[in-house]
Amino acid sequence: MMTRTTTFLALLATTTLLHAQYGTFDAAFVKDAHARTTLVVLDDGDSPYNRAMIDAVKANWKFTGTFDFVHVGELATQPMSADNLYLLKSAKNDPEKHTAVFLTLIQGWKQKKNETMQATDNAFTTIPADQELAFIMIDPKAINEQNTGPMLNIYVKHLQDYLGMVEKGQITDKTTADRIYDGRTRLIRDTELLVAEEHLDKSVADAGAIKAEYQSPVQVVKLADLVNAVKSGDRGKTVTDMLLTGDYKTKWCFKRVFNAGTGELMFQSDDAALYGKKEGFLIGDFKSIERAR
């Protein structure tokens, strides 16, 4: 089997939650994956997630020449194939027992006798780390209940952007990945930044508080309006994304900014959101974007 570098050790390097995105750092692993078929794993039954994922893949999946759709129940009962890639939801826990769900691209493998795929709430829990090509943290509940399905367009594009940089040798470890994403942050100021009200921490009063620190074009909008910007695919706009994990005493907040058209990750930050604090974008995040060079 091909030897490849994985992020498993990096994911367990801290006592905070698993990193919100990354994947393999092995260019040969990525290059080899192009020739395979991608099976997109949907929830059992029908769901807003399913409909949004089908639309996102049909519109944006270019990593492999062919793709098809299966459901979680089908994948649990049929053998995994080493000839296929699988785009699915996976669930991971960190040492503090936080749980997060990720949209994950994996390469199939020849399963051992009696080895089965285990899933909880349509997210697989038994994915070997060395089979992962790329992953990004998502919020399936928000997709199903808050109509944020179009964000899957962003996530699908992001995964492919990440893999392209690994294949070209631009990303060889977490440090080089972070350097690239940090280098994009200043470019947010060349766009109109759309900030969802729902993504702001309660310490940020309004758009005026942001504009006092951030001098480039910015609007605070309803989450629905931000999602509509993602639907339009406007490269001249960037959009916030925010996810919370854990509970009241262990909560963690992950913040990201993506280009609405390309899906490129342009800013990332995370904070402990303990006892109801720091549950969203802070004024300090906008200061960081304003000062990025």
Short mmCIF file of N, CA and C in Angstrom, two decimals, residues 35-110:
data_model
loop_
_atom_site.label_atom_id
_atom_site.label_comp_id
_atom_site.label_asym_id
_atom_site.label_seq_id
_atom_site.Cartn_x
_atom_site.Cartn_y
_atom_site.Cartn_z
N ALA A 35 -8.14 9.18 -10.81
CA ALA A 35 -8.63 8.19 -11.78
C ALA A 35 -9.82 7.39 -11.26
N ARG A 36 -10.21 7.59 -10.03
CA ARG A 36 -11.25 6.78 -9.43
C ARG A 36 -12.63 7.43 -9.59
N THR A 37 -13.66 6.69 -9.26
CA THR A 37 -15.02 7.21 -9.24
C THR A 37 -15.35 7.69 -7.83
N THR A 38 -16.01 8.83 -7.73
CA THR A 38 -16.43 9.34 -6.43
C THR A 38 -17.87 8.92 -6.15
N LEU A 39 -18.08 8.23 -5.05
CA LEU A 39 -19.43 7.93 -4.59
C LEU A 39 -19.79 8.93 -3.49
N VAL A 40 -20.82 9.69 -3.74
CA VAL A 40 -21.28 10.70 -2.79
C VAL A 40 -22.32 10.06 -1.89
N VAL A 41 -22.05 10.03 -0.60
CA VAL A 41 -22.91 9.31 0.35
C VAL A 41 -23.94 10.27 0.95
N LEU A 42 -25.20 9.98 0.69
CA LEU A 42 -26.30 10.81 1.16
C LEU A 42 -26.94 10.20 2.40
N ASP A 43 -27.68 11.04 3.14
CA ASP A 43 -28.44 10.55 4.29
C ASP A 43 -29.45 9.50 3.83
N ASP A 44 -29.78 8.58 4.71
CA ASP A 44 -30.90 7.68 4.43
C ASP A 44 -32.18 8.50 4.39
N GLY A 45 -33.07 8.13 3.50
CA GLY A 45 -34.30 8.90 3.34
C GLY A 45 -34.04 10.17 2.55
N ASP A 46 -34.88 11.17 2.80
CA ASP A 46 -34.74 12.46 2.12
C ASP A 46 -34.41 13.52 3.16
N SER A 47 -33.65 14.54 2.76
CA SER A 47 -33.30 15.61 3.68
C SER A 47 -32.84 16.81 2.88
N PRO A 48 -32.92 18.01 3.46
CA PRO A 48 -32.35 19.19 2.80
C PRO A 48 -30.86 18.99 2.50
N TYR A 49 -30.15 18.30 3.40
CA TYR A 49 -28.73 18.02 3.16
C TYR A 49 -28.56 17.25 1.84
N ASN A 50 -29.37 16.22 1.64
CA ASN A 50 -29.26 15.43 0.41
C ASN A 50 -29.45 16.29 -0.83
N ARG A 51 -30.51 17.08 -0.82
CA ARG A 51 -30.81 17.88 -2.01
C ARG A 51 -29.71 18.89 -2.28
N ALA A 52 -29.21 19.52 -1.22
CA ALA A 52 -28.14 20.50 -1.39
C ALA A 52 -26.85 19.85 -1.84
N MET A 53 -26.54 18.66 -1.31
CA MET A 53 -25.32 17.97 -1.70
C MET A 53 -25.37 17.54 -3.16
N ILE A 54 -26.50 17.03 -3.59
CA ILE A 54 -26.64 16.63 -5.00
C ILE A 54 -26.40 17.84 -5.90
N ASP A 55 -27.01 18.96 -5.57
CA ASP A 55 -26.83 20.17 -6.37
C ASP A 55 -25.37 20.63 -6.36
N ALA A 56 -24.73 20.60 -5.19
CA ALA A 56 -23.35 21.08 -5.07
C ALA A 56 -22.39 20.21 -5.87
N VAL A 57 -22.57 18.91 -5.80
CA VAL A 57 -21.67 18.01 -6.52
C VAL A 57 -21.88 18.11 -8.03
N LYS A 58 -23.13 18.13 -8.46
CA LYS A 58 -23.40 18.23 -9.89
C LYS A 58 -22.83 19.52 -10.47
N ALA A 59 -22.86 20.59 -9.70
CA ALA A 59 -22.39 21.89 -10.20
C ALA A 59 -20.89 22.07 -10.08
N ASN A 60 -20.25 21.41 -9.09
CA ASN A 60 -18.88 21.81 -8.76
C ASN A 60 -17.84 20.70 -8.67
N TRP A 61 -18.24 19.44 -8.74
CA TRP A 61 -17.25 18.38 -8.51
C TRP A 61 -16.45 18.10 -9.78
N LYS A 62 -15.17 18.44 -9.75
CA LYS A 62 -14.28 18.27 -10.89
C LYS A 62 -13.10 17.35 -10.58
N PHE A 63 -12.97 16.94 -9.33
CA PHE A 63 -11.77 16.21 -8.92
C PHE A 63 -11.65 14.87 -9.62
N THR A 64 -12.78 14.18 -9.82
CA THR A 64 -12.78 12.95 -10.60
C THR A 64 -13.72 13.10 -11.77
N GLY A 65 -13.49 12.32 -12.80
CA GLY A 65 -14.30 12.45 -14.01
C GLY A 65 -15.70 11.89 -13.85
N THR A 66 -15.89 10.99 -12.92
CA THR A 66 -17.20 10.38 -12.72
C THR A 66 -17.57 10.40 -11.24
N PHE A 67 -18.87 10.47 -10.99
CA PHE A 67 -19.38 10.39 -9.63
C PHE A 67 -20.76 9.77 -9.66
N ASP A 68 -21.18 9.26 -8.52
CA ASP A 68 -22.52 8.69 -8.39
C ASP A 68 -22.96 8.91 -6.95
N PHE A 69 -24.22 8.61 -6.66
CA PHE A 69 -24.78 8.84 -5.34
C PHE A 69 -25.26 7.53 -4.72
N VAL A 70 -24.97 7.35 -3.45
CA VAL A 70 -25.48 6.21 -2.68
C VAL A 70 -25.97 6.75 -1.33
N HIS A 71 -26.67 5.92 -0.59
CA HIS A 71 -27.14 6.32 0.73
C HIS A 71 -26.34 5.62 1.82
N VAL A 72 -26.39 6.19 3.01
CA VAL A 72 -25.62 5.65 4.14
C VAL A 72 -25.92 4.17 4.34
N GLY A 73 -27.20 3.79 4.30
CA GLY A 73 -27.57 2.40 4.52
C GLY A 73 -26.96 1.46 3.50
N GLU A 74 -26.87 1.92 2.25
CA GLU A 74 -26.26 1.10 1.21
C GLU A 74 -24.78 0.88 1.49
N LEU A 75 -24.10 1.94 1.90
CA LEU A 75 -22.66 1.82 2.15
C LEU A 75 -22.39 0.92 3.34
N ALA A 76 -23.29 0.90 4.28
CA ALA A 76 -23.11 0.05 5.46
C ALA A 76 -23.28 -1.42 5.16
N THR A 77 -23.93 -1.75 4.04
CA THR A 77 -24.22 -3.15 3.73
C THR A 77 -23.43 -3.69 2.56
N GLN A 78 -22.75 -2.83 1.81
CA GLN A 78 -21.97 -3.32 0.68
C GLN A 78 -20.49 -3.12 0.95
N PRO A 79 -19.64 -3.96 0.37
CA PRO A 79 -18.20 -3.85 0.64
C PRO A 79 -17.63 -2.52 0.15
N MET A 80 -16.74 -1.96 0.92
CA MET A 80 -15.98 -0.80 0.49
C MET A 80 -15.08 -1.20 -0.66
N SER A 81 -14.95 -0.36 -1.68
CA SER A 81 -14.11 -0.68 -2.83
C SER A 81 -12.90 0.22 -2.88
N ALA A 82 -11.74 -0.37 -3.09
CA ALA A 82 -10.51 0.41 -3.22
C ALA A 82 -10.46 1.18 -4.53
N ASP A 83 -11.40 0.88 -5.44
CA ASP A 83 -11.44 1.59 -6.72
C ASP A 83 -12.21 2.89 -6.65
N ASN A 84 -12.85 3.15 -5.52
CA ASN A 84 -13.71 4.32 -5.39
C ASN A 84 -13.19 5.31 -4.34
N LEU A 85 -13.55 6.56 -4.55
CA LEU A 85 -13.48 7.56 -3.49
C LEU A 85 -14.88 7.71 -2.92
N TYR A 86 -14.96 8.15 -1.67
CA TYR A 86 -16.26 8.33 -1.02
C TYR A 86 -16.28 9.72 -0.39
N LEU A 87 -17.28 10.51 -0.77
CA LEU A 87 -17.49 11.82 -0.18
C LEU A 87 -18.63 11.66 0.82
N LEU A 88 -18.31 11.72 2.09
CA LEU A 88 -19.29 11.36 3.11
C LEU A 88 -19.15 12.25 4.34
N LYS A 89 -20.06 12.08 5.28
CA LYS A 89 -19.95 12.75 6.56
C LYS A 89 -19.26 11.82 7.55
N SER A 90 -18.28 12.35 8.26
CA SER A 90 -17.62 11.57 9.31
C SER A 90 -17.72 12.33 10.62
N ALA A 91 -17.75 11.60 11.71
CA ALA A 91 -17.79 12.21 13.04
C ALA A 91 -16.51 11.86 13.77
N LYS A 92 -15.92 12.87 14.43
CA LYS A 92 -14.67 12.68 15.14
C LYS A 92 -14.78 13.25 16.55
N ASN A 93 -14.04 12.63 17.46
CA ASN A 93 -13.93 13.12 18.82
C ASN A 93 -12.48 13.48 19.11
N ASP A 94 -12.28 14.52 19.91
CA ASP A 94 -10.92 14.86 20.34
C ASP A 94 -10.74 14.35 21.78
N PRO A 95 -9.55 14.53 22.36
CA PRO A 95 -9.32 14.00 23.71
C PRO A 95 -10.27 14.53 24.78
N GLU A 96 -10.86 15.72 24.54
CA GLU A 96 -11.80 16.27 25.50
C GLU A 96 -13.23 15.80 25.24
N LYS A 97 -13.38 14.90 24.25
CA LYS A 97 -14.67 14.30 23.92
C LYS A 97 -15.63 15.25 23.23
N HIS A 98 -15.10 16.30 22.64
CA HIS A 98 -15.94 17.09 21.75
C HIS A 98 -16.23 16.25 20.51
N THR A 99 -17.37 16.45 19.92
CA THR A 99 -17.71 15.76 18.68
C THR A 99 -17.98 16.78 17.60
N ALA A 100 -17.46 16.53 16.41
CA ALA A 100 -17.72 17.40 15.28
C ALA A 100 -17.97 16.54 14.06
N VAL A 101 -18.72 17.08 13.11
CA VAL A 101 -19.02 16.38 11.87
C VAL A 101 -18.26 17.05 10.74
N PHE A 102 -17.72 16.23 9.86
CA PHE A 102 -16.90 16.72 8.76
C PHE A 102 -17.41 16.18 7.44
N LEU A 103 -17.37 17.00 6.40
CA LEU A 103 -17.52 16.51 5.04
C LEU A 103 -16.14 16.01 4.64
N THR A 104 -16.03 14.72 4.36
CA THR A 104 -14.74 14.07 4.22
C THR A 104 -14.65 13.29 2.92
N LEU A 105 -13.57 13.47 2.19
CA LEU A 105 -13.29 12.67 1.00
C LEU A 105 -12.28 11.60 1.39
N ILE A 106 -12.65 10.34 1.19
CA ILE A 106 -11.74 9.25 1.53
C ILE A 106 -11.52 8.36 0.32
N GLN A 107 -10.43 7.63 0.34
CA GLN A 107 -10.22 6.58 -0.64
C GLN A 107 -10.66 5.26 -0.02
N GLY A 108 -11.41 4.48 -0.80
CA GLY A 108 -11.86 3.19 -0.30
C GLY A 108 -10.71 2.23 -0.09
N TRP A 109 -10.97 1.16 0.62
CA TRP A 109 -9.95 0.16 0.90
C TRP A 109 -10.60 -1.22 0.93
N LYS A 110 -9.78 -2.25 0.84
CA LYS A 110 -10.28 -3.62 0.93
C LYS A 110 -10.52 -3.94 2.38
#
